[in-house]
mmCIF file of C-alpha atoms in Angstrom:
data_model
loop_
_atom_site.group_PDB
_atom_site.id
_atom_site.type_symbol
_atom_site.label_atom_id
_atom_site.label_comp_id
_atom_site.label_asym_id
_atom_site.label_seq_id
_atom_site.Cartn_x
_atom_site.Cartn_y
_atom_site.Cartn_z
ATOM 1 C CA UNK A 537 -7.679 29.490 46.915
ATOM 2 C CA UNK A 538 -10.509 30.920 49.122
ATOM 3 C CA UNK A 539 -13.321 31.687 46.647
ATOM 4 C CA UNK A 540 -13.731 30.294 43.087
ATOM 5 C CA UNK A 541 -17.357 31.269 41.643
ATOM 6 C CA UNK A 542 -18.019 28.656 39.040
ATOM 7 C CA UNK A 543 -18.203 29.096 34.908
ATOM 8 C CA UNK A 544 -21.170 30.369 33.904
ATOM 9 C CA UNK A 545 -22.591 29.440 30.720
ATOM 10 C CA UNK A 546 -25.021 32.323 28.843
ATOM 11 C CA UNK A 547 -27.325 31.317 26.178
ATOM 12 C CA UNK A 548 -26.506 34.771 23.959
ATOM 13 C CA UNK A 549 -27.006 33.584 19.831
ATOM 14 C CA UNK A 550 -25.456 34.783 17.512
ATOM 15 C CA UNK A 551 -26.505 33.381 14.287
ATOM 16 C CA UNK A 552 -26.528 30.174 15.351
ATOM 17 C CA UNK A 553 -23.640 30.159 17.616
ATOM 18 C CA UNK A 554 -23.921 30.011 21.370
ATOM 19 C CA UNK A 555 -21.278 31.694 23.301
ATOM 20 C CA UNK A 556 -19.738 30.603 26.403
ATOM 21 C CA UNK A 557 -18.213 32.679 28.960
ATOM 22 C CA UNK A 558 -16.624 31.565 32.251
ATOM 23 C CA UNK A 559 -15.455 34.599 34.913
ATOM 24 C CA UNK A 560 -13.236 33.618 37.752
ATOM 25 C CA UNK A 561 -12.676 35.532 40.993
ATOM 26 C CA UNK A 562 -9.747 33.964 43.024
ATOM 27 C CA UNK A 563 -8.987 35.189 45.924
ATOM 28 C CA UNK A 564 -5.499 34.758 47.501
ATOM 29 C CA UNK A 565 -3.224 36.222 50.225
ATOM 30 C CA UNK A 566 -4.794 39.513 49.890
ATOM 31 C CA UNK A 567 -4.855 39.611 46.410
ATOM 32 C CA UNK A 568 -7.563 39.278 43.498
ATOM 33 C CA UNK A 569 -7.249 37.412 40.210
ATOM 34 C CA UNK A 570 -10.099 37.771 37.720
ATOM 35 C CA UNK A 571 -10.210 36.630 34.165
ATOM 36 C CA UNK A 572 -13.090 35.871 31.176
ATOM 37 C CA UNK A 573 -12.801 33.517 28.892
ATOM 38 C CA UNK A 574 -15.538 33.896 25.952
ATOM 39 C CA UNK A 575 -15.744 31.777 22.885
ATOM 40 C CA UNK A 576 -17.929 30.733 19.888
ATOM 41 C CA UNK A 577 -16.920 27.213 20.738
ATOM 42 C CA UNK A 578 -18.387 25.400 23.584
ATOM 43 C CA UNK A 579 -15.412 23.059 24.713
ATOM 44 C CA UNK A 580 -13.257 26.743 25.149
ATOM 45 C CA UNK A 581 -12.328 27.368 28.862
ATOM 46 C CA UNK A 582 -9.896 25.253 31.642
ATOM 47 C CA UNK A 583 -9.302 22.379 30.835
ATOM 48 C CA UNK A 584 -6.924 20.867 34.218
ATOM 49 C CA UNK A 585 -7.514 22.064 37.932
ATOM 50 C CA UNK A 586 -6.425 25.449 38.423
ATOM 51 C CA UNK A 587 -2.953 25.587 40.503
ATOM 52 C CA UNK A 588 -1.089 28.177 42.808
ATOM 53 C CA UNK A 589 2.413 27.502 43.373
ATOM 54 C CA UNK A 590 6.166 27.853 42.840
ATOM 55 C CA UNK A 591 6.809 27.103 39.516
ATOM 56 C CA UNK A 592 9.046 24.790 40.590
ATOM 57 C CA UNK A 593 6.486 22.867 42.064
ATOM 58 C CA UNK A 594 4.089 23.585 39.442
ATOM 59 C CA UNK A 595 6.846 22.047 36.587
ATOM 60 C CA UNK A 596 7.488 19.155 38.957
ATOM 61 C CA UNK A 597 3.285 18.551 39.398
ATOM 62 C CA UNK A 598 3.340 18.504 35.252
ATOM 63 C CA UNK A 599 6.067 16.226 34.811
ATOM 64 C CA UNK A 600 4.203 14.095 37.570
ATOM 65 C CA UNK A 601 1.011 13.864 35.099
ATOM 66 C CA UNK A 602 2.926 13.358 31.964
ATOM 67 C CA UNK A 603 5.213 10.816 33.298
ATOM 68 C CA UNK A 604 3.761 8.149 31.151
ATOM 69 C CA UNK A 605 3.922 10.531 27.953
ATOM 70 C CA UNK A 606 7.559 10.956 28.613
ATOM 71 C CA UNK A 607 8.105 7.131 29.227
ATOM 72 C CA UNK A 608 6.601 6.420 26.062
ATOM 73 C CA UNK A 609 8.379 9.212 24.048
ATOM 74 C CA UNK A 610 11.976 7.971 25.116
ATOM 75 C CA UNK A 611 10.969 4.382 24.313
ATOM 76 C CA UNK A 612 9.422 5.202 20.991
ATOM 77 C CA UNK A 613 12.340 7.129 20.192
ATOM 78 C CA UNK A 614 14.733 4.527 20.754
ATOM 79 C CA UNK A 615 12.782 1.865 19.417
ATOM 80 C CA UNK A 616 13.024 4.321 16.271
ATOM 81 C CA UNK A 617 16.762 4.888 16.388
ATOM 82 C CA UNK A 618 17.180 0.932 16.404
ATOM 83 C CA UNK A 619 14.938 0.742 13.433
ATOM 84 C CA UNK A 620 16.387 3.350 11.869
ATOM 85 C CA UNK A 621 19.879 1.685 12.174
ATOM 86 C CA UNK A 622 18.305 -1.825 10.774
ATOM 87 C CA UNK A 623 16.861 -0.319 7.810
ATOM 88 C CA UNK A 624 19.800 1.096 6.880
ATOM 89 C CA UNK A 625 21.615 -1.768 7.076
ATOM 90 C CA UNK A 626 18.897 -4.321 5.678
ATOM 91 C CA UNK A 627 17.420 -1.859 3.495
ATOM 92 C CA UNK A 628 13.734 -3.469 4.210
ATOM 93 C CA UNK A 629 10.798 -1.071 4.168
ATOM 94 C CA UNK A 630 9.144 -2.154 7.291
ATOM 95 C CA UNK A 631 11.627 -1.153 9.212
ATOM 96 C CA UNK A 632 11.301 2.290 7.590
ATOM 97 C CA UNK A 633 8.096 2.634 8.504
ATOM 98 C CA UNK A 634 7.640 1.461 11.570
ATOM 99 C CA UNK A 635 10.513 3.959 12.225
ATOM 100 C CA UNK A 636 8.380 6.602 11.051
ATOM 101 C CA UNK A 637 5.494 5.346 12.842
ATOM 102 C CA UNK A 638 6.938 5.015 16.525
ATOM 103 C CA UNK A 639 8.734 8.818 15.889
ATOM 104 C CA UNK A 640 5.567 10.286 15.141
ATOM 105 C CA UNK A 641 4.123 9.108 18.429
ATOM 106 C CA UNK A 642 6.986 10.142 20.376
ATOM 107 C CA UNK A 643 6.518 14.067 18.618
ATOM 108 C CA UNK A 644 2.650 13.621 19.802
ATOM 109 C CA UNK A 645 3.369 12.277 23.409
ATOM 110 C CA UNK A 646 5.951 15.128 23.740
ATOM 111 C CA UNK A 647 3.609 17.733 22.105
ATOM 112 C CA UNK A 648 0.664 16.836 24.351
ATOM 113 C CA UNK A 649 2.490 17.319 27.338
ATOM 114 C CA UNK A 650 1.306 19.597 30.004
ATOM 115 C CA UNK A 651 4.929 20.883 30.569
ATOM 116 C CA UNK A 652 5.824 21.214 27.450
ATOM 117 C CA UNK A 653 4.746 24.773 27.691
ATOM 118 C CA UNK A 654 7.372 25.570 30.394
ATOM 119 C CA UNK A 655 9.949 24.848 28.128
ATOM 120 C CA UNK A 656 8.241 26.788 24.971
ATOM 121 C CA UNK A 657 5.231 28.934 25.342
ATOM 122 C CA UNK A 658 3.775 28.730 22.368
ATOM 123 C CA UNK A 659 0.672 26.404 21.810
ATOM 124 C CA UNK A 660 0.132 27.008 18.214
ATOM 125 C CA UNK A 661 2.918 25.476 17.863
ATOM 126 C CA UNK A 662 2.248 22.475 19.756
ATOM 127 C CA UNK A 663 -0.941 22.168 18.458
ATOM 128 C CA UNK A 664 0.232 21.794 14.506
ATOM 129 C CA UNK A 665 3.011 19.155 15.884
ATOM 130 C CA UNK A 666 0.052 17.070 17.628
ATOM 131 C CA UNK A 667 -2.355 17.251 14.083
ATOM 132 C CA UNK A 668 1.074 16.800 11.806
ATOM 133 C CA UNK A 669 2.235 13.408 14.448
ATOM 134 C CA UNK A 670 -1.497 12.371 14.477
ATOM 135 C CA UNK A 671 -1.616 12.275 10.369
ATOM 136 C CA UNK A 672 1.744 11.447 9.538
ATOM 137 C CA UNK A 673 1.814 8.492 12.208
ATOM 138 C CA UNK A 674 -1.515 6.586 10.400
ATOM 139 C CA UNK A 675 0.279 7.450 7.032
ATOM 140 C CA UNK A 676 3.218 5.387 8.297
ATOM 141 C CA UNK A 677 1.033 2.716 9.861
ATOM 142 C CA UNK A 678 -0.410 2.419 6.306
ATOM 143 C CA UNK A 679 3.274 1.575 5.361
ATOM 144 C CA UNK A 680 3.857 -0.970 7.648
ATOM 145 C CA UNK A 681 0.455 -2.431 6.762
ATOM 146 C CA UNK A 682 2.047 -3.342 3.347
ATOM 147 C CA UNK A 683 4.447 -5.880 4.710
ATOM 148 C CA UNK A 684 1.450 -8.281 5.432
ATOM 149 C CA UNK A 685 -0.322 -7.890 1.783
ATOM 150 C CA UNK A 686 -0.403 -10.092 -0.810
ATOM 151 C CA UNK A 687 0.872 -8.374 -4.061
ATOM 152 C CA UNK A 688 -2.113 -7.485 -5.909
ATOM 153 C CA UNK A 689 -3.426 -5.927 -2.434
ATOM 154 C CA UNK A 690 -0.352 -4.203 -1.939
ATOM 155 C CA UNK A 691 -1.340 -2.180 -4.824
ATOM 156 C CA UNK A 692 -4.633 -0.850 -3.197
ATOM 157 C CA UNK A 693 -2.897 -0.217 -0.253
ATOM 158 C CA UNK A 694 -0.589 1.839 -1.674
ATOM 159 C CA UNK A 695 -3.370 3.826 -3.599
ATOM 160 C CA UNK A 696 -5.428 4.400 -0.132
ATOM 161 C CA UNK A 697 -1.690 5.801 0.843
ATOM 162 C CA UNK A 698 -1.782 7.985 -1.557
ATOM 163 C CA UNK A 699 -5.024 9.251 -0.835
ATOM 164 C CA UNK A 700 -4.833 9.217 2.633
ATOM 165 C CA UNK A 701 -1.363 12.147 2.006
ATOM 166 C CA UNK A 702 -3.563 14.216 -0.394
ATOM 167 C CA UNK A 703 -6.303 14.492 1.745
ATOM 168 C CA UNK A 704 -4.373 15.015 5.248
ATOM 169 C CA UNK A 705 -2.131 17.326 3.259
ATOM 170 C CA UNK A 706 -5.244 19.204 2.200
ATOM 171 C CA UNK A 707 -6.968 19.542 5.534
ATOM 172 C CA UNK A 708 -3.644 20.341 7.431
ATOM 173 C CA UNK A 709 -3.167 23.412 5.343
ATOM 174 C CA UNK A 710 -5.955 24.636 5.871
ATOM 175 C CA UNK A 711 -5.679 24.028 9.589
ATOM 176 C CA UNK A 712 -2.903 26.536 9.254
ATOM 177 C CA UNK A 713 -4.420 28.927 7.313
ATOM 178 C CA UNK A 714 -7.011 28.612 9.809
ATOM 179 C CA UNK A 715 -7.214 27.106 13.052
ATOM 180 C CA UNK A 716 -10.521 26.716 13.332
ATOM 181 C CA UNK A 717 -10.627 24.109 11.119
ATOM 182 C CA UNK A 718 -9.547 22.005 13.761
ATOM 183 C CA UNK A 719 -13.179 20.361 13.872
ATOM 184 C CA UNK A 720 -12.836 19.645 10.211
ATOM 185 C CA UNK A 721 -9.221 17.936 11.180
ATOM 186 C CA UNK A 722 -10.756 15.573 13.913
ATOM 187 C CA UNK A 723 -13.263 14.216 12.061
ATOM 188 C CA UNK A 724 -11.326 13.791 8.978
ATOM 189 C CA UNK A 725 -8.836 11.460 11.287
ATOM 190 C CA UNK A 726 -11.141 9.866 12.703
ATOM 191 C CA UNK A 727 -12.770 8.926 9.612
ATOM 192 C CA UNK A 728 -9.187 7.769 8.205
ATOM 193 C CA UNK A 729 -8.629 5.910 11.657
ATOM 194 C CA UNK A 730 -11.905 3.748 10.876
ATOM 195 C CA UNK A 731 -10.528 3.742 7.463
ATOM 196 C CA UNK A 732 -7.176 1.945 8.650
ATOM 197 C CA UNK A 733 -8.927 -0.434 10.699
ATOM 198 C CA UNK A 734 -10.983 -1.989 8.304
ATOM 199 C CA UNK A 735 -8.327 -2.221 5.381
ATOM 200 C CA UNK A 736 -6.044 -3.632 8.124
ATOM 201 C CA UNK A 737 -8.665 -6.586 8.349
ATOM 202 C CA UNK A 738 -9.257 -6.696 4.565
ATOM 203 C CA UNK A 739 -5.208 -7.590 4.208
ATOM 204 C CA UNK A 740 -5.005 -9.803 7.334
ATOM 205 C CA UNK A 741 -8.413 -12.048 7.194
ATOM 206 C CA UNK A 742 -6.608 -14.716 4.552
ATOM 207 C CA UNK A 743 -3.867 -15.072 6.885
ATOM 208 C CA UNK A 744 -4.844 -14.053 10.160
ATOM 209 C CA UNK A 745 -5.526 -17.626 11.910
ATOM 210 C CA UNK A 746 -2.136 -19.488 11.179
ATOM 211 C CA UNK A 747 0.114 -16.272 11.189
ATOM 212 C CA UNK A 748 1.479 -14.834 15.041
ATOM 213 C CA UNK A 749 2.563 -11.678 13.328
ATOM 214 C CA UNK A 750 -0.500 -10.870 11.471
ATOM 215 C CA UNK A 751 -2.362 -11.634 14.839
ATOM 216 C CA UNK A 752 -0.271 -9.511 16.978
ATOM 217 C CA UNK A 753 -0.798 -6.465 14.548
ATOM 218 C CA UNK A 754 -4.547 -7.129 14.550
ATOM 219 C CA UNK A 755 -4.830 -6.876 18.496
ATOM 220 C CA UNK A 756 -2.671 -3.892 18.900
ATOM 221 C CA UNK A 757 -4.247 -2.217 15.922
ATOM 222 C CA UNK A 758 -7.986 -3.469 17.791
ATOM 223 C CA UNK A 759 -6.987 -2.026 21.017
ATOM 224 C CA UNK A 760 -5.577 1.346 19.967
ATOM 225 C CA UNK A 761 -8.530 1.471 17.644
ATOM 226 C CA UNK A 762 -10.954 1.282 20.975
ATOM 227 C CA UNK A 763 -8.975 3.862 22.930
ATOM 228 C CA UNK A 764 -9.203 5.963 20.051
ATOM 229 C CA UNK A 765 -13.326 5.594 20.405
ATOM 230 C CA UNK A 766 -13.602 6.123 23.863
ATOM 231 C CA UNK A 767 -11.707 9.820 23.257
ATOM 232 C CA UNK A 768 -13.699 10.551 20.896
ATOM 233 C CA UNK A 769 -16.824 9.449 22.782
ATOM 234 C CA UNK A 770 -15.202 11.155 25.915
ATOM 235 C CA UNK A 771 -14.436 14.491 23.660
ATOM 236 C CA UNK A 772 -18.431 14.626 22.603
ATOM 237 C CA UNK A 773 -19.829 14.710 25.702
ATOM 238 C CA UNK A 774 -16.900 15.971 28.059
ATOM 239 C CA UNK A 775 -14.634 18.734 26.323
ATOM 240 C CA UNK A 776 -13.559 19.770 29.163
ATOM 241 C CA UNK A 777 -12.066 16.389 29.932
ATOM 242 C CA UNK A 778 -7.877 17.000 30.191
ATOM 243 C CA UNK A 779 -6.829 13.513 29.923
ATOM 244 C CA UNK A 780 -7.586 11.436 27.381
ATOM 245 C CA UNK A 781 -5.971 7.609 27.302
ATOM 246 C CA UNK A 782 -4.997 7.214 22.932
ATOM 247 C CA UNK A 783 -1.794 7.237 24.333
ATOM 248 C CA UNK A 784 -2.168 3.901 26.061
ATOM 249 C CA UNK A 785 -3.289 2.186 22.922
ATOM 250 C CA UNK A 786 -0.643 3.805 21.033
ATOM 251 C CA UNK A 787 1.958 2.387 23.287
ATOM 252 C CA UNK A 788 -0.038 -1.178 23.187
ATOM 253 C CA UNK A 789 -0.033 -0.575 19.456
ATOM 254 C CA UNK A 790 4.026 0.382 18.862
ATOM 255 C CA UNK A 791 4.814 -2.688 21.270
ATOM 256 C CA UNK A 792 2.514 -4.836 19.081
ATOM 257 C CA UNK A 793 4.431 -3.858 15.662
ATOM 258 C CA UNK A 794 7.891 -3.917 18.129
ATOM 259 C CA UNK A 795 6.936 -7.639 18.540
ATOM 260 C CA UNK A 796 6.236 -8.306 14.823
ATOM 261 C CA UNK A 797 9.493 -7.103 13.790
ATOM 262 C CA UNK A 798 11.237 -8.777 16.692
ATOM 263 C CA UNK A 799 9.478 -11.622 15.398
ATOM 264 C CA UNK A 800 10.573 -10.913 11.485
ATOM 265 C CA UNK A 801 14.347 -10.394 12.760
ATOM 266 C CA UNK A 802 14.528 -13.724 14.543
ATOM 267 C CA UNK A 803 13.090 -15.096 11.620
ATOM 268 C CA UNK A 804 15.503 -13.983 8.576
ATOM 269 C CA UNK A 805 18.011 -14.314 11.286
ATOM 270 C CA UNK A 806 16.748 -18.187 11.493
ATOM 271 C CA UNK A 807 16.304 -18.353 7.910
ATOM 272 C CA UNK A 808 20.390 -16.856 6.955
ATOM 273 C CA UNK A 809 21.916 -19.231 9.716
ATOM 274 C CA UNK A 810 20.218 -22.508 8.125
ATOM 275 C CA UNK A 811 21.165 -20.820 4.489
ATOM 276 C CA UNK A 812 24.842 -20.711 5.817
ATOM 277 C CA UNK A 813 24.880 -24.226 7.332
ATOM 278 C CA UNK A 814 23.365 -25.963 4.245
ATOM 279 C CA UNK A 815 25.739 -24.242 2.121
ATOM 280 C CA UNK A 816 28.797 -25.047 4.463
ATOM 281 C CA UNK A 817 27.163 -28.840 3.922
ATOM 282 C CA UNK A 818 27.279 -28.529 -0.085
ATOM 283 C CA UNK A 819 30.891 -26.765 0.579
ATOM 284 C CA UNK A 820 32.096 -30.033 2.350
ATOM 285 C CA UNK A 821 30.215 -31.997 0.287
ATOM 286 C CA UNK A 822 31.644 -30.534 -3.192
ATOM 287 C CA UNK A 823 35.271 -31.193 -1.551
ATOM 288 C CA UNK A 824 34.965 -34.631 -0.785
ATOM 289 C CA UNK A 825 33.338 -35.108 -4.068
ATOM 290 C CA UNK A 826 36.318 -33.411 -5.872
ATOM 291 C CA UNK A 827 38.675 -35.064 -3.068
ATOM 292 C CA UNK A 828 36.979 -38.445 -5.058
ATOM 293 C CA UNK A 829 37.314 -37.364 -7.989
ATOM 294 C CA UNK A 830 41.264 -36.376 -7.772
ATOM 295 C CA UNK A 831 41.680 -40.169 -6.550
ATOM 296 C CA UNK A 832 39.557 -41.518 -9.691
ATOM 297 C CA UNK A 833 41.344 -39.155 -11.960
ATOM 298 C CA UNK A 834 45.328 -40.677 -10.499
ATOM 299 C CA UNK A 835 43.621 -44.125 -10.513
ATOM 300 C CA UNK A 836 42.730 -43.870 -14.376
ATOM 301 C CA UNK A 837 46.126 -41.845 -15.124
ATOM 302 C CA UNK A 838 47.564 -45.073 -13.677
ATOM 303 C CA UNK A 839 45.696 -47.830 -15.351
ATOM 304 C CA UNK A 840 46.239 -45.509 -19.163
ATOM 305 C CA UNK A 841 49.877 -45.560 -17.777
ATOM 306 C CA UNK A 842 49.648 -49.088 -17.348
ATOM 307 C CA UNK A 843 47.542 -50.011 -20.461
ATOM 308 C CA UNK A 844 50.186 -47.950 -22.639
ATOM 309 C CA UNK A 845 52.958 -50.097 -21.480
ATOM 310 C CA UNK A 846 51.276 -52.950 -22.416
ATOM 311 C CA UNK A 847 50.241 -52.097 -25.400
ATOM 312 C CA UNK A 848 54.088 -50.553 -26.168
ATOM 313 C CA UNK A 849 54.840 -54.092 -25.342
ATOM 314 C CA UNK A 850 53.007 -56.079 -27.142
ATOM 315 C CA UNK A 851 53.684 -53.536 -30.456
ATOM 316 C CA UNK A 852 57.418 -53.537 -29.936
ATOM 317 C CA UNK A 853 57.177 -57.368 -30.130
ATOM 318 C CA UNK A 854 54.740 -57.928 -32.537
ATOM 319 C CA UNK A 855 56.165 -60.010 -35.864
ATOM 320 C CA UNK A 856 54.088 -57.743 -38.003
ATOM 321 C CA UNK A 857 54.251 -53.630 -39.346
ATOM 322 C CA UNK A 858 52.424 -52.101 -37.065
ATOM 323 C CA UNK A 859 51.511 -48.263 -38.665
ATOM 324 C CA UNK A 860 49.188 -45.608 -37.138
ATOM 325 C CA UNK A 861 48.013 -42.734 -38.515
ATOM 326 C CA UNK A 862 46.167 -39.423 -37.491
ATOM 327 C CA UNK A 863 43.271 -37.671 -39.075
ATOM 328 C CA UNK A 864 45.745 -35.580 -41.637
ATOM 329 C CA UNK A 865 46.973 -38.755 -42.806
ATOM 330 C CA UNK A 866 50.652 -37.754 -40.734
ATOM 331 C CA UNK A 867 52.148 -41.193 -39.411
ATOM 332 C CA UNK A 868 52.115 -40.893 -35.419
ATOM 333 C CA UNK A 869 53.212 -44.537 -35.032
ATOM 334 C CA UNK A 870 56.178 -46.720 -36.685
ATOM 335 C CA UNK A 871 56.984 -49.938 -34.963
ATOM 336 C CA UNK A 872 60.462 -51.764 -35.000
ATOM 337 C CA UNK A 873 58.511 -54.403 -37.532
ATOM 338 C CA UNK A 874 57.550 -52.323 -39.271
ATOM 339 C CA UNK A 875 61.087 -50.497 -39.696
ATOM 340 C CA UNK A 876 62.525 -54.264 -40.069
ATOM 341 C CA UNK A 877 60.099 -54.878 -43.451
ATOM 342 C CA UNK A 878 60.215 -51.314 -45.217
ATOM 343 C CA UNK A 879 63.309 -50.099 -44.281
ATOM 344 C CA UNK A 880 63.037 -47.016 -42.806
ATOM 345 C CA UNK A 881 63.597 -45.708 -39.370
ATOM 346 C CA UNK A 882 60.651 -44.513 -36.822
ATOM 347 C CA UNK A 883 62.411 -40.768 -37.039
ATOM 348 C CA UNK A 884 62.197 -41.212 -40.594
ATOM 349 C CA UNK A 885 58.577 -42.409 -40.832
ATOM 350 C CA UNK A 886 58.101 -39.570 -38.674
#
């Protein structure tokens, strides 16, 4: 690149629109490249250093740049396909949302690739995947959120759920009906983003100081939250800036709710394992109980064994009728006295 002449900006109103044109003259091995980009929006034009090369080495500079993207897309995604496989198998929502949560920022890392367009040219379509990962990803967070909450707050939680779907719905419809709404959509987030923060600290403040969990969501949530600012402070003031760092907190964020799970698995895990030793303890308990009480119950069939005897004894040899008699008045008992005296038999009494 032997000549670039820079952008130049011309104050020509419209209404109240300013437009801003940029025409580049590159020169290169004898040839001339010239292009104009004009737009009613003041952040239009190049956004990353222009680049001559072999699109070989042009893919490979990309991939260079979004190596960190990439990183954290394969990690969110299998951080999500382990989730995914606990909540089936536990069936527990947070798992199901922090699923939903870590694949939404693995769609926007991917989607806000530069590379991504060497693969598939087609930006529009990029651009709806980065506003559908960027709502749907706080909607999940939301849903995570509720694992912390008392019941009666779970409640309003839910209900600023709710909302949160009907309005992101509503403004990403529009954004595909028209894309220039896509002011409208950033501030709308952003707004939802503050949103999040503070009803994050509304759940967690009664339980916040004695609770590692609830303080390892708060950081990462407080971190991301701050990257999130300095983008948009960065997108106010530089629009022409190409790399923005929400990704970073992102990543500090999905590690942060990684941990808290980590945390909850080692803890049911914990929590099951004493369950099964204290009931293997009643288990050996109750058998040496009814081990005891087999040995009582042969002991007192012995001593009624014994007592009978003695009692068959001492009736059997008694001088007097001895005559027993059960509740229907049917003689059960006739002893040899007693046969002696009245003259009947004991099958006879019978």
């Amino acid at each position: 690149m032997e000549n670039c002449r820079p952008p130049i900006r011309n104050g020509i109103s419209h209404g109240c629109r300013l437009i801003l044109s940029c025409c580049l003259i590159i020169n290169f091995n004898g040839g001339t490249v010239i292009f104009q980009i004009s737009s009613a929006y003041n952040s239009i034009g190049i956004h990353s250093p222009v680049e001559l090369a072999s699109l070989h080495t042009l893919l490979r500079n990309k991939l260079n740049d979004d190596l960190f993207k990439i990183l954290n897309g394969v990690i969110m995604l299998f951080l999500g396909s382990g989730a995914f496989i606990l909540y089936l198998r536990i069936r527990e929502s947070g798992y199901g949302y922090f699923c939903g949560y870590v694949l939404m920022v693995a769609l926007l890392n991917v989607s806000s690739t530069f590379a991504k367009d060497f693969f598939y040219d087609a930006p529009s379509v990029w651009t709806g995947l980065i506003v559908f990962a960027s709502g749907a990803l706080q909607i999940f967070w939301q849903g995570f959120l509720q694992i912390f909450a008392s019941v009666e707050r779970r409640r309003h939680v839910r209900r600023v759920m709710q909302a949160t779907i009907a309005v992101l719905g509503s403004i990403y419809l529009l954004f595909i009906y028209n894309a220039t709404f896509m002011p409208l959509v950033i501030g709308v987030a952003f707004l939802i983003a503050l949103t999040n923060y503070l009803l994050m600290w509304w759940v967690l403040l009664p339980i916040v100081r004695h609770n590692l969990s609830a303080q390892l969501f708060a950081a990462g949530t407080t971190v991301w939250i701050l990257f999130y600012l300095s983008d948009a402070v960065i997108l106010q003031f530089f629009p022409q800036a190409h790399h923005l760092h929400i990704y970073y907190g992102q990543f500090v964020e999905a590690v942060a709710l990684t941990g808290i799970l980590v945390l909850r698995f080692v803890s049911v895990k914990k929590a099951n394992r004493e369950y099964l030793e204290e009931v293997a303890q009643k288990n050996t308990q109750l058998q040496q109980m009814q081990n005891q009480l087999q040995q009582w119950n042969a002991a007192l069939e012995e001593t009624v064994a014994a007592r009978t005897a003695e009692l068959r004894v001492i009736t059997e040899s008694a001088k007097d009728a001895i005559i027993m008699m059960d509740p229907q008045g049917r003689i059960s008992f006739w002893n040899p006295a007693a046969e002696d005296i009245l003259g009947y038999k004991q099958e006879e009494a019978l």
